[in-house]
Amino acid sequence: GKRYQALQYPILVIWGDRDWLIPISHYEKFLIDFPNAHRLLIPNCGHIPQEEAPQEVLNAVMNFLQSIDK
């Protein structure tokens, strides 16, 4: 069985709302499986957010890293 809730590691989920390769339903499942995950859904963004919205991804990653570095 799945034991995702038992994981104690911080998770950051970044998704483009217009991902043409992996449907947004997968993002929604991640949020169910990992309810405490940090998350960023980028509007008007496809499958490669780090290239399509680099500043938003950078900000999310930096905020995530700062939040777990305590």
PDB file of C-alpha atoms in Angstrom:
ATOM      1  CA  GLY A   1       0.000   0.000   0.000  1.00  0.00           C
ATOM      2  CA  LYS A   2       0.951   3.631  -0.318  1.00  0.00           C
ATOM      3  CA  ARG A   3       2.475   5.239   2.749  1.00  0.00           C
ATOM      4  CA  TYR A   4       3.006   8.747   1.467  1.00  0.00           C
ATOM      5  CA  GLN A   5       1.617  10.306   4.628  1.00  0.00           C
ATOM      6  CA  ALA A   6       4.373   8.566   6.622  1.00  0.00           C
ATOM      7  CA  LEU A   7       7.089  10.460   4.741  1.00  0.00           C
ATOM      8  CA  GLN A   8       8.674  13.119   6.896  1.00  0.00           C
ATOM      9  CA  TYR A   9      10.533  14.967   4.163  1.00  0.00           C
ATOM     10  CA  PRO A  10       9.546  18.429   2.944  1.00  0.00           C
ATOM     11  CA  ILE A  11       8.102  18.386  -0.561  1.00  0.00           C
ATOM     12  CA  LEU A  12       7.707  21.139  -3.127  1.00  0.00           C
ATOM     13  CA  VAL A  13       5.301  20.517  -6.006  1.00  0.00           C
ATOM     14  CA  ILE A  14       5.522  22.903  -8.978  1.00  0.00           C
ATOM     15  CA  TRP A  15       3.125  22.504 -11.882  1.00  0.00           C
ATOM     16  CA  GLY A  16       2.053  24.429 -14.947  1.00  0.00           C
ATOM     17  CA  ASP A  17      -1.709  24.636 -15.288  1.00  0.00           C
ATOM     18  CA  ARG A  18      -1.389  24.073 -19.030  1.00  0.00           C
ATOM     19  CA  ASP A  19       0.969  21.089 -18.882  1.00  0.00           C
ATOM     20  CA  TRP A  20       0.354  19.304 -22.166  1.00  0.00           C
ATOM     21  CA  LEU A  21       2.235  16.140 -21.171  1.00  0.00           C
ATOM     22  CA  ILE A  22       1.027  15.358 -17.644  1.00  0.00           C
ATOM     23  CA  PRO A  23      -2.577  16.346 -16.849  1.00  0.00           C
ATOM     24  CA  ILE A  24      -3.381  18.680 -13.967  1.00  0.00           C
ATOM     25  CA  SER A  25      -5.242  15.772 -12.341  1.00  0.00           C
ATOM     26  CA  HIS A  26      -1.803  14.418 -11.391  1.00  0.00           C
ATOM     27  CA  TYR A  27      -1.008  17.671  -9.580  1.00  0.00           C
ATOM     28  CA  GLU A  28      -4.317  17.420  -7.745  1.00  0.00           C
ATOM     29  CA  LYS A  29      -3.471  13.822  -6.748  1.00  0.00           C
ATOM     30  CA  PHE A  30      -0.097  14.972  -5.410  1.00  0.00           C
ATOM     31  CA  LEU A  31      -1.911  17.450  -3.177  1.00  0.00           C
ATOM     32  CA  ILE A  32      -4.153  14.699  -1.852  1.00  0.00           C
ATOM     33  CA  ASP A  33      -1.244  12.293  -1.307  1.00  0.00           C
ATOM     34  CA  PHE A  34       0.983  14.996   0.186  1.00  0.00           C
ATOM     35  CA  PRO A  35      -1.367  17.422   1.983  1.00  0.00           C
ATOM     36  CA  ASN A  36       1.521  19.227   3.717  1.00  0.00           C
ATOM     37  CA  ALA A  37       3.499  19.776   0.531  1.00  0.00           C
ATOM     38  CA  HIS A  38       4.509  23.265  -0.457  1.00  0.00           C
ATOM     39  CA  ARG A  39       2.903  23.964  -3.801  1.00  0.00           C
ATOM     40  CA  LEU A  40       2.937  26.267  -6.763  1.00  0.00           C
ATOM     41  CA  LEU A  41       0.507  26.048  -9.664  1.00  0.00           C
ATOM     42  CA  ILE A  42       1.717  28.435 -12.342  1.00  0.00           C
ATOM     43  CA  PRO A  43      -0.999  29.926 -14.560  1.00  0.00           C
ATOM     44  CA  ASN A  44      -0.539  29.868 -18.342  1.00  0.00           C
ATOM     45  CA  CYS A  45       2.447  27.554 -17.979  1.00  0.00           C
ATOM     46  CA  GLY A  46       3.127  24.262 -19.729  1.00  0.00           C
ATOM     47  CA  HIS A  47       5.312  21.259 -18.956  1.00  0.00           C
ATOM     48  CA  ILE A  48       8.612  23.067 -18.364  1.00  0.00           C
ATOM     49  CA  PRO A  49       7.977  25.710 -15.691  1.00  0.00           C
ATOM     50  CA  GLN A  50      11.664  26.282 -14.994  1.00  0.00           C
ATOM     51  CA  GLU A  51      12.013  27.585 -18.562  1.00  0.00           C
ATOM     52  CA  GLU A  52       8.565  29.111 -19.031  1.00  0.00           C
ATOM     53  CA  ALA A  53       8.374  30.921 -15.676  1.00  0.00           C
ATOM     54  CA  PRO A  54      11.921  30.893 -14.281  1.00  0.00           C
ATOM     55  CA  GLN A  55      11.440  33.746 -11.800  1.00  0.00           C
ATOM     56  CA  GLU A  56       8.332  32.183 -10.274  1.00  0.00           C
ATOM     57  CA  VAL A  57      10.077  28.807  -9.982  1.00  0.00           C
ATOM     58  CA  LEU A  58      13.178  30.412  -8.468  1.00  0.00           C
ATOM     59  CA  ASN A  59      11.088  32.320  -5.923  1.00  0.00           C
ATOM     60  CA  ALA A  60       9.191  29.154  -4.973  1.00  0.00           C
ATOM     61  CA  VAL A  61      12.385  27.127  -4.601  1.00  0.00           C
ATOM     62  CA  MET A  62      14.126  29.828  -2.547  1.00  0.00           C
ATOM     63  CA  ASN A  63      11.092  30.243  -0.257  1.00  0.00           C
ATOM     64  CA  PHE A  64      10.854  26.457   0.103  1.00  0.00           C
ATOM     65  CA  LEU A  65      14.532  26.107   0.984  1.00  0.00           C
ATOM     66  CA  GLN A  66      14.350  28.960   3.471  1.00  0.00           C
ATOM     67  CA  SER A  67      11.277  27.410   5.120  1.00  0.00           C
ATOM     68  CA  ILE A  68      13.045  24.087   5.720  1.00  0.00           C
ATOM     69  CA  ASP A  69      16.368  25.606   6.784  1.00  0.00           C
ATOM     70  CA  LYS A  70      15.388  26.171  10.390  1.00  0.00           C
TER      71      LYS A  70
END
